[in-house]
Amino acid sequence: MVQLKSPREVETMAAGGKILAATHQVVRGAVRAGATTMDLDKIAEQFIRSHEGATPSFKGLYGFPATICASINEEVVHGIPSVKRVLKEGDIISVDIGVFYGGMHTDAANTWAVGPVDEKTAKLLRVTKQALDAGLAAAVVGNHVGDIGNAIETMVLKGGFAVVRELVGHGVGQMMHEEPQVPNHGKAKRGMKLVHGLTLAIEPMVNAGSANTRTLGDKWTVITVDGSRSAHFEHTIAVLNEGSRVLTR
Ligand code: MG
């Protein structure tokens, strides 16, 4: 069932989203060669909990053990933070974080470069970010869910990369994952019509090579089958009559 949010609930999500956006900036400041993904996880958890009433959404969700998902290079999403995963110059790291605040979740992800990266990797980050922006721009009242995926995939294909199909964006609010699903590909004017009060996590995952992925034996980490790099950017947005509003910027 799709849960539409009241203006008050949207404001609560905006407040949680502000904490989440700040958490991403704090984590970004700690991304450097020599840092471990566990270092980043600790920093994120401490920062979120320093805000009264705010807790990490992911910790314990479906049994996930940490505050952040930290996915390096060919890891697409859901990497588990570890003291053994040390960042090196030239790596990219995708950091996905959720915040639960005032009874509502918000969800956002960024991919950061660890020092200078090669030109193809830089383009992958640029194109994935542009794809997210295109998806957000399509998330307006009167459009359909398919318009979001169509806008994302069009941007990704133009950039010469591939959209991951096994994983999708989603409704978000009282629950971290609500209906509808928001695929990162699709046909314009298809799928559920977007209405006032809908809150969505839009999150293109884009691979430099093949679109295909598989899950590692840890049951969490999703990687590209061909070892190519993958990027992930995500925002939570409220679809509103007066104009949609990104809640995690
Ligand atoms: Mg999400």
PDB file of C-alpha atoms and ligand atoms in Angstrom:
ATOM      1  CA  MET A   1       0.000   0.000   0.000  1.00  0.00           C
ATOM      2  CA  VAL A   2       1.241   3.488  -0.829  1.00  0.00           C
ATOM      3  CA  GLN A   3       1.447   5.752   2.229  1.00  0.00           C
ATOM      4  CA  LEU A   4       0.904   9.422   1.419  1.00  0.00           C
ATOM      5  CA  LYS A   5       2.424  11.861   3.916  1.00  0.00           C
ATOM      6  CA  SER A   6       0.777  14.807   5.631  1.00  0.00           C
ATOM      7  CA  PRO A   7       2.494  18.230   5.503  1.00  0.00           C
ATOM      8  CA  ARG A   8       3.577  17.638   9.088  1.00  0.00           C
ATOM      9  CA  GLU A   9       5.139  14.284   8.218  1.00  0.00           C
ATOM     10  CA  VAL A  10       6.963  15.857   5.280  1.00  0.00           C
ATOM     11  CA  GLU A  11       8.378  18.499   7.655  1.00  0.00           C
ATOM     12  CA  THR A  12       9.518  15.756  10.041  1.00  0.00           C
ATOM     13  CA  MET A  13      11.247  13.981   7.157  1.00  0.00           C
ATOM     14  CA  ALA A  14      12.854  17.266   6.110  1.00  0.00           C
ATOM     15  CA  ALA A  15      14.258  17.623   9.643  1.00  0.00           C
ATOM     16  CA  GLY A  16      15.591  14.050   9.576  1.00  0.00           C
ATOM     17  CA  GLY A  17      16.870  14.606   6.047  1.00  0.00           C
ATOM     18  CA  LYS A  18      18.855  17.604   7.229  1.00  0.00           C
ATOM     19  CA  ILE A  19      20.612  15.429   9.798  1.00  0.00           C
ATOM     20  CA  LEU A  20      21.231  12.844   7.087  1.00  0.00           C
ATOM     21  CA  ALA A  21      22.696  15.408   4.681  1.00  0.00           C
ATOM     22  CA  ALA A  22      25.002  16.666   7.424  1.00  0.00           C
ATOM     23  CA  THR A  23      26.034  13.087   8.215  1.00  0.00           C
ATOM     24  CA  HIS A  24      27.094  12.598   4.614  1.00  0.00           C
ATOM     25  CA  GLN A  25      29.244  15.715   4.770  1.00  0.00           C
ATOM     26  CA  VAL A  26      30.908  14.524   7.974  1.00  0.00           C
ATOM     27  CA  VAL A  27      31.618  11.120   6.417  1.00  0.00           C
ATOM     28  CA  ARG A  28      32.912  12.779   3.260  1.00  0.00           C
ATOM     29  CA  GLY A  29      35.410  14.691   5.378  1.00  0.00           C
ATOM     30  CA  ALA A  30      36.761  11.385   6.712  1.00  0.00           C
ATOM     31  CA  VAL A  31      37.150   9.684   3.316  1.00  0.00           C
ATOM     32  CA  ARG A  32      40.877   9.427   2.692  1.00  0.00           C
ATOM     33  CA  ALA A  33      43.538   6.847   1.870  1.00  0.00           C
ATOM     34  CA  GLY A  34      44.205   4.774   5.001  1.00  0.00           C
ATOM     35  CA  ALA A  35      40.722   5.153   6.505  1.00  0.00           C
ATOM     36  CA  THR A  36      38.720   1.948   6.973  1.00  0.00           C
ATOM     37  CA  THR A  37      35.056   1.568   6.175  1.00  0.00           C
ATOM     38  CA  MET A  38      34.548   0.827   9.882  1.00  0.00           C
ATOM     39  CA  ASP A  39      36.057   4.247  10.704  1.00  0.00           C
ATOM     40  CA  LEU A  40      33.426   5.844   8.478  1.00  0.00           C
ATOM     41  CA  ASP A  41      30.673   3.777  10.059  1.00  0.00           C
ATOM     42  CA  LYS A  42      31.631   4.851  13.585  1.00  0.00           C
ATOM     43  CA  ILE A  43      31.797   8.510  12.578  1.00  0.00           C
ATOM     44  CA  ALA A  44      28.358   8.310  10.948  1.00  0.00           C
ATOM     45  CA  GLU A  45      26.720   6.516  13.869  1.00  0.00           C
ATOM     46  CA  GLN A  46      28.168   8.886  16.450  1.00  0.00           C
ATOM     47  CA  PHE A  47      27.134  11.937  14.438  1.00  0.00           C
ATOM     48  CA  ILE A  48      23.558  10.711  13.892  1.00  0.00           C
ATOM     49  CA  ARG A  49      23.112   9.821  17.570  1.00  0.00           C
ATOM     50  CA  SER A  50      24.466  13.237  18.623  1.00  0.00           C
ATOM     51  CA  HIS A  51      21.109  14.614  17.424  1.00  0.00           C
ATOM     52  CA  GLU A  52      18.442  13.987  20.017  1.00  0.00           C
ATOM     53  CA  GLY A  53      15.890  11.473  18.806  1.00  0.00           C
ATOM     54  CA  ALA A  54      17.869  10.463  15.708  1.00  0.00           C
ATOM     55  CA  THR A  55      19.013   6.872  15.134  1.00  0.00           C
ATOM     56  CA  PRO A  56      20.580   5.023  12.192  1.00  0.00           C
ATOM     57  CA  SER A  57      17.854   3.406  10.061  1.00  0.00           C
ATOM     58  CA  PHE A  58      19.942   0.581   8.658  1.00  0.00           C
ATOM     59  CA  LYS A  59      21.374  -0.851  11.865  1.00  0.00           C
ATOM     60  CA  GLY A  60      19.363  -4.014  12.503  1.00  0.00           C
ATOM     61  CA  LEU A  61      17.182  -3.541   9.408  1.00  0.00           C
ATOM     62  CA  TYR A  62      16.744  -7.052   7.948  1.00  0.00           C
ATOM     63  CA  GLY A  63      19.697  -7.912  10.209  1.00  0.00           C
ATOM     64  CA  PHE A  64      22.178  -5.455   8.643  1.00  0.00           C
ATOM     65  CA  PRO A  65      24.904  -4.920  11.261  1.00  0.00           C
ATOM     66  CA  ALA A  66      25.971  -1.310  10.677  1.00  0.00           C
ATOM     67  CA  THR A  67      24.950   2.337  10.286  1.00  0.00           C
ATOM     68  CA  ILE A  68      26.260   2.784   6.741  1.00  0.00           C
ATOM     69  CA  CYS A  69      26.551   0.623   3.675  1.00  0.00           C
ATOM     70  CA  ALA A  70      30.099   1.126   2.396  1.00  0.00           C
ATOM     71  CA  SER A  71      30.746  -0.234  -1.096  1.00  0.00           C
ATOM     72  CA  ILE A  72      34.177   0.141  -2.711  1.00  0.00           C
ATOM     73  CA  ASN A  73      34.904   0.166  -6.476  1.00  0.00           C
ATOM     74  CA  GLU A  74      33.166  -2.897  -8.042  1.00  0.00           C
ATOM     75  CA  GLU A  75      30.865  -3.207  -5.034  1.00  0.00           C
ATOM     76  CA  VAL A  76      27.492  -1.779  -6.048  1.00  0.00           C
ATOM     77  CA  VAL A  77      25.658  -1.491  -2.720  1.00  0.00           C
ATOM     78  CA  HIS A  78      25.217  -3.035   0.746  1.00  0.00           C
ATOM     79  CA  GLY A  79      28.921  -3.404   1.596  1.00  0.00           C
ATOM     80  CA  ILE A  80      29.389  -4.153   5.296  1.00  0.00           C
ATOM     81  CA  PRO A  81      31.805  -1.809   7.115  1.00  0.00           C
ATOM     82  CA  SER A  82      34.963  -3.573   8.246  1.00  0.00           C
ATOM     83  CA  VAL A  83      38.259  -2.759   9.955  1.00  0.00           C
ATOM     84  CA  LYS A  84      39.872  -4.799   7.177  1.00  0.00           C
ATOM     85  CA  ARG A  85      38.634  -2.607   4.328  1.00  0.00           C
ATOM     86  CA  VAL A  86      41.200   0.154   3.942  1.00  0.00           C
ATOM     87  CA  LEU A  87      40.649   2.915   1.382  1.00  0.00           C
ATOM     88  CA  LYS A  88      43.408   3.535  -1.166  1.00  0.00           C
ATOM     89  CA  GLU A  89      44.053   6.512  -3.383  1.00  0.00           C
ATOM     90  CA  GLY A  90      42.155   6.095  -6.658  1.00  0.00           C
ATOM     91  CA  ASP A  91      39.315   4.104  -5.068  1.00  0.00           C
ATOM     92  CA  ILE A  92      35.695   5.173  -5.070  1.00  0.00           C
ATOM     93  CA  ILE A  93      33.404   4.494  -2.144  1.00  0.00           C
ATOM     94  CA  SER A  94      29.625   4.525  -2.178  1.00  0.00           C
ATOM     95  CA  VAL A  95      28.140   5.409   1.194  1.00  0.00           C
ATOM     96  CA  ASP A  96      24.432   4.789   1.790  1.00  0.00           C
ATOM     97  CA  ILE A  97      22.885   6.042   5.037  1.00  0.00           C
ATOM     98  CA  GLY A  98      19.395   6.162   6.532  1.00  0.00           C
ATOM     99  CA  VAL A  99      18.210   8.280   9.447  1.00  0.00           C
ATOM    100  CA  PHE A 100      15.146   7.554  11.609  1.00  0.00           C
ATOM    101  CA  TYR A 101      13.828  10.697  13.250  1.00  0.00           C
ATOM    102  CA  GLY A 102      10.398  11.613  14.611  1.00  0.00           C
ATOM    103  CA  GLY A 103       8.995   8.272  13.477  1.00  0.00           C
ATOM    104  CA  MET A 104      10.089   8.752   9.871  1.00  0.00           C
ATOM    105  CA  HIS A 105      12.982   7.463   7.760  1.00  0.00           C
ATOM    106  CA  THR A 106      15.024   9.282   5.128  1.00  0.00           C
ATOM    107  CA  ASP A 107      17.536   7.625   2.817  1.00  0.00           C
ATOM    108  CA  ALA A 108      20.466   9.051   0.831  1.00  0.00           C
ATOM    109  CA  ALA A 109      23.676   7.880  -0.807  1.00  0.00           C
ATOM    110  CA  ASN A 110      26.798   9.422  -2.298  1.00  0.00           C
ATOM    111  CA  THR A 111      29.843   8.048  -4.061  1.00  0.00           C
ATOM    112  CA  TRP A 112      33.117   9.731  -3.153  1.00  0.00           C
ATOM    113  CA  ALA A 113      36.515   9.557  -4.847  1.00  0.00           C
ATOM    114  CA  VAL A 114      39.509   8.779  -2.635  1.00  0.00           C
ATOM    115  CA  GLY A 115      41.990  11.308  -3.972  1.00  0.00           C
ATOM    116  CA  PRO A 116      42.372  11.657  -7.744  1.00  0.00           C
ATOM    117  CA  VAL A 117      40.663   8.988  -9.885  1.00  0.00           C
ATOM    118  CA  ASP A 118      41.037   8.024 -13.549  1.00  0.00           C
ATOM    119  CA  GLU A 119      38.986   9.834 -16.188  1.00  0.00           C
ATOM    120  CA  LYS A 120      36.500   6.992 -16.748  1.00  0.00           C
ATOM    121  CA  THR A 121      35.782   6.769 -13.030  1.00  0.00           C
ATOM    122  CA  ALA A 122      35.330  10.537 -12.799  1.00  0.00           C
ATOM    123  CA  LYS A 123      32.854  10.327 -15.682  1.00  0.00           C
ATOM    124  CA  LEU A 124      30.998   7.462 -13.977  1.00  0.00           C
ATOM    125  CA  LEU A 125      30.471   9.631 -10.888  1.00  0.00           C
ATOM    126  CA  ARG A 126      29.444  12.643 -12.971  1.00  0.00           C
ATOM    127  CA  VAL A 127      26.952  10.694 -15.094  1.00  0.00           C
ATOM    128  CA  THR A 128      25.401   8.880 -12.108  1.00  0.00           C
ATOM    129  CA  LYS A 129      24.887  12.186 -10.325  1.00  0.00           C
ATOM    130  CA  GLN A 130      23.333  13.661 -13.480  1.00  0.00           C
ATOM    131  CA  ALA A 131      21.082  10.594 -13.726  1.00  0.00           C
ATOM    132  CA  LEU A 132      19.873  11.166 -10.170  1.00  0.00           C
ATOM    133  CA  ASP A 133      19.197  14.835 -10.966  1.00  0.00           C
ATOM    134  CA  ALA A 134      17.226  13.783 -14.063  1.00  0.00           C
ATOM    135  CA  GLY A 135      15.218  11.310 -11.975  1.00  0.00           C
ATOM    136  CA  LEU A 136      14.477  13.934  -9.334  1.00  0.00           C
ATOM    137  CA  ALA A 137      13.386  16.413 -12.019  1.00  0.00           C
ATOM    138  CA  ALA A 138      10.918  13.822 -13.351  1.00  0.00           C
ATOM    139  CA  ALA A 139       9.456  13.167  -9.886  1.00  0.00           C
ATOM    140  CA  VAL A 140       6.634  15.690 -10.127  1.00  0.00           C
ATOM    141  CA  VAL A 141       2.868  15.533  -9.637  1.00  0.00           C
ATOM    142  CA  GLY A 142       1.181  14.199 -12.777  1.00  0.00           C
ATOM    143  CA  ASN A 143       4.175  12.225 -14.018  1.00  0.00           C
ATOM    144  CA  HIS A 144       4.397   8.455 -13.548  1.00  0.00           C
ATOM    145  CA  VAL A 145       6.948   6.222 -11.829  1.00  0.00           C
ATOM    146  CA  GLY A 146       8.090   5.137 -15.306  1.00  0.00           C
ATOM    147  CA  ASP A 147       9.049   8.725 -16.145  1.00  0.00           C
ATOM    148  CA  ILE A 148      11.606   8.688 -13.320  1.00  0.00           C
ATOM    149  CA  GLY A 149      13.287   5.476 -14.509  1.00  0.00           C
ATOM    150  CA  ASN A 150      13.121   6.613 -18.104  1.00  0.00           C
ATOM    151  CA  ALA A 151      14.858   9.905 -17.290  1.00  0.00           C
ATOM    152  CA  ILE A 152      17.548   8.088 -15.296  1.00  0.00           C
ATOM    153  CA  GLU A 153      18.260   5.432 -17.903  1.00  0.00           C
ATOM    154  CA  THR A 154      18.298   7.934 -20.765  1.00  0.00           C
ATOM    155  CA  MET A 155      21.020   9.925 -18.980  1.00  0.00           C
ATOM    156  CA  VAL A 156      23.037   6.803 -18.144  1.00  0.00           C
ATOM    157  CA  LEU A 157      22.927   5.421 -21.699  1.00  0.00           C
ATOM    158  CA  LYS A 158      23.942   8.812 -23.080  1.00  0.00           C
ATOM    159  CA  GLY A 159      26.965   8.616 -20.806  1.00  0.00           C
ATOM    160  CA  GLY A 160      27.862   5.154 -22.126  1.00  0.00           C
ATOM    161  CA  PHE A 161      27.199   3.278 -18.879  1.00  0.00           C
ATOM    162  CA  ALA A 162      24.692   0.674 -17.652  1.00  0.00           C
ATOM    163  CA  VAL A 163      21.862   0.856 -15.115  1.00  0.00           C
ATOM    164  CA  VAL A 164      21.583  -1.876 -12.476  1.00  0.00           C
ATOM    165  CA  ARG A 165      18.145  -3.498 -12.777  1.00  0.00           C
ATOM    166  CA  GLU A 166      18.068  -5.871  -9.828  1.00  0.00           C
ATOM    167  CA  LEU A 167      17.871  -3.034  -7.300  1.00  0.00           C
ATOM    168  CA  VAL A 168      15.376  -0.195  -7.239  1.00  0.00           C
ATOM    169  CA  GLY A 169      14.353   2.998  -5.483  1.00  0.00           C
ATOM    170  CA  HIS A 170      11.311   2.945  -3.238  1.00  0.00           C
ATOM    171  CA  GLY A 171       8.727   4.751  -1.210  1.00  0.00           C
ATOM    172  CA  VAL A 172      10.078   5.834   2.197  1.00  0.00           C
ATOM    173  CA  GLY A 173       8.553   7.202   5.395  1.00  0.00           C
ATOM    174  CA  GLN A 174       7.212   5.318   8.411  1.00  0.00           C
ATOM    175  CA  MET A 175       9.005   2.345   6.866  1.00  0.00           C
ATOM    176  CA  MET A 176      12.400   2.415   5.181  1.00  0.00           C
ATOM    177  CA  HIS A 177      11.010   0.507   2.210  1.00  0.00           C
ATOM    178  CA  GLU A 178       7.465   1.329   1.169  1.00  0.00           C
ATOM    179  CA  GLU A 179       5.580   1.071  -2.071  1.00  0.00           C
ATOM    180  CA  PRO A 180       5.960   1.939  -4.859  1.00  0.00           C
ATOM    181  CA  GLN A 181       9.162   0.447  -6.208  1.00  0.00           C
ATOM    182  CA  VAL A 182      11.035   2.981  -8.334  1.00  0.00           C
ATOM    183  CA  PRO A 183      13.131   1.196 -10.990  1.00  0.00           C
ATOM    184  CA  ASN A 184      16.025   3.059 -12.586  1.00  0.00           C
ATOM    185  CA  HIS A 185      14.715   2.202 -16.034  1.00  0.00           C
ATOM    186  CA  GLY A 186      11.253   2.351 -17.493  1.00  0.00           C
ATOM    187  CA  LYS A 187       8.841   3.672 -20.026  1.00  0.00           C
ATOM    188  CA  ALA A 188       7.517   7.219 -19.884  1.00  0.00           C
ATOM    189  CA  LYS A 189       3.880   7.553 -18.734  1.00  0.00           C
ATOM    190  CA  ARG A 190       3.862   4.013 -17.308  1.00  0.00           C
ATOM    191  CA  GLY A 191       3.459   2.859 -13.747  1.00  0.00           C
ATOM    192  CA  MET A 192       1.842   4.556 -10.794  1.00  0.00           C
ATOM    193  CA  LYS A 193       0.870   8.195 -11.205  1.00  0.00           C
ATOM    194  CA  LEU A 194       2.814  10.501  -8.880  1.00  0.00           C
ATOM    195  CA  VAL A 195       0.576  12.354  -6.455  1.00  0.00           C
ATOM    196  CA  HIS A 196       0.919  15.008  -3.748  1.00  0.00           C
ATOM    197  CA  GLY A 197       2.295  13.596  -0.506  1.00  0.00           C
ATOM    198  CA  LEU A 198       4.290  10.741  -2.026  1.00  0.00           C
ATOM    199  CA  THR A 199       7.810  10.445  -0.614  1.00  0.00           C
ATOM    200  CA  LEU A 200      10.357   8.497  -2.626  1.00  0.00           C
ATOM    201  CA  ALA A 201      13.971   7.407  -2.403  1.00  0.00           C
ATOM    202  CA  ILE A 202      15.387   7.743  -5.915  1.00  0.00           C
ATOM    203  CA  GLU A 203      18.695   5.953  -6.296  1.00  0.00           C
ATOM    204  CA  PRO A 204      20.403   5.134  -9.575  1.00  0.00           C
ATOM    205  CA  MET A 205      23.124   2.474  -9.343  1.00  0.00           C
ATOM    206  CA  VAL A 206      25.294   2.698 -12.442  1.00  0.00           C
ATOM    207  CA  ASN A 207      28.011   0.341 -13.662  1.00  0.00           C
ATOM    208  CA  ALA A 208      30.944   1.279 -15.876  1.00  0.00           C
ATOM    209  CA  GLY A 209      30.690  -2.107 -17.626  1.00  0.00           C
ATOM    210  CA  SER A 210      27.961  -4.740 -17.681  1.00  0.00           C
ATOM    211  CA  ALA A 211      24.692  -4.058 -15.861  1.00  0.00           C
ATOM    212  CA  ASN A 212      24.781  -7.503 -14.271  1.00  0.00           C
ATOM    213  CA  THR A 213      25.405  -7.983 -10.575  1.00  0.00           C
ATOM    214  CA  ARG A 214      25.688 -10.789  -8.060  1.00  0.00           C
ATOM    215  CA  THR A 215      25.638 -11.023  -4.266  1.00  0.00           C
ATOM    216  CA  LEU A 216      28.688 -12.209  -2.335  1.00  0.00           C
ATOM    217  CA  GLY A 217      28.711 -15.049   0.199  1.00  0.00           C
ATOM    218  CA  ASP A 218      28.250 -12.550   3.054  1.00  0.00           C
ATOM    219  CA  LYS A 219      24.640 -12.353   1.723  1.00  0.00           C
ATOM    220  CA  TRP A 220      24.859  -8.542   1.577  1.00  0.00           C
ATOM    221  CA  THR A 221      27.525  -7.136  -0.694  1.00  0.00           C
ATOM    222  CA  VAL A 222      26.327  -6.721  -4.275  1.00  0.00           C
ATOM    223  CA  ILE A 223      29.125  -6.552  -6.873  1.00  0.00           C
ATOM    224  CA  THR A 224      29.349  -6.170 -10.639  1.00  0.00           C
ATOM    225  CA  VAL A 225      29.825  -9.528 -12.376  1.00  0.00           C
ATOM    226  CA  ASP A 226      32.584  -8.170 -14.622  1.00  0.00           C
ATOM    227  CA  GLY A 227      34.492  -6.333 -11.897  1.00  0.00           C
ATOM    228  CA  SER A 228      33.754  -2.912 -13.404  1.00  0.00           C
ATOM    229  CA  ARG A 229      33.240  -0.004 -11.044  1.00  0.00           C
ATOM    230  CA  SER A 230      29.829   1.099  -9.853  1.00  0.00           C
ATOM    231  CA  ALA A 231      28.450   4.380  -8.503  1.00  0.00           C
ATOM    232  CA  HIS A 232      25.348   5.144  -6.436  1.00  0.00           C
ATOM    233  CA  PHE A 233      23.686   8.460  -5.668  1.00  0.00           C
ATOM    234  CA  GLU A 234      20.387   8.796  -3.822  1.00  0.00           C
ATOM    235  CA  HIS A 235      18.057  11.424  -2.409  1.00  0.00           C
ATOM    236  CA  THR A 236      14.712  11.285  -0.633  1.00  0.00           C
ATOM    237  CA  ILE A 237      12.150  13.557  -2.302  1.00  0.00           C
ATOM    238  CA  ALA A 238       8.615  14.652  -1.437  1.00  0.00           C
ATOM    239  CA  VAL A 239       6.309  14.961  -4.443  1.00  0.00           C
ATOM    240  CA  LEU A 240       4.180  18.036  -3.777  1.00  0.00           C
ATOM    241  CA  ASN A 241       1.626  20.117  -5.668  1.00  0.00           C
ATOM    242  CA  GLU A 242       3.601  23.267  -4.930  1.00  0.00           C
ATOM    243  CA  GLY A 243       6.740  21.664  -6.387  1.00  0.00           C
ATOM    244  CA  SER A 244       8.654  18.568  -5.325  1.00  0.00           C
ATOM    245  CA  ARG A 245      11.175  19.010  -2.546  1.00  0.00           C
ATOM    246  CA  VAL A 246      14.453  17.139  -2.070  1.00  0.00           C
ATOM    247  CA  LEU A 247      14.582  16.364   1.661  1.00  0.00           C
ATOM    248  CA  THR A 248      18.179  15.138   1.970  1.00  0.00           C
ATOM    249  CA  ARG A 249      20.186  17.856   0.185  1.00  0.00           C
TER     250      ARG A 249
HETATM  251 MG    MG B   1      17.200   3.495  -0.728  1.00  0.00          MG
END
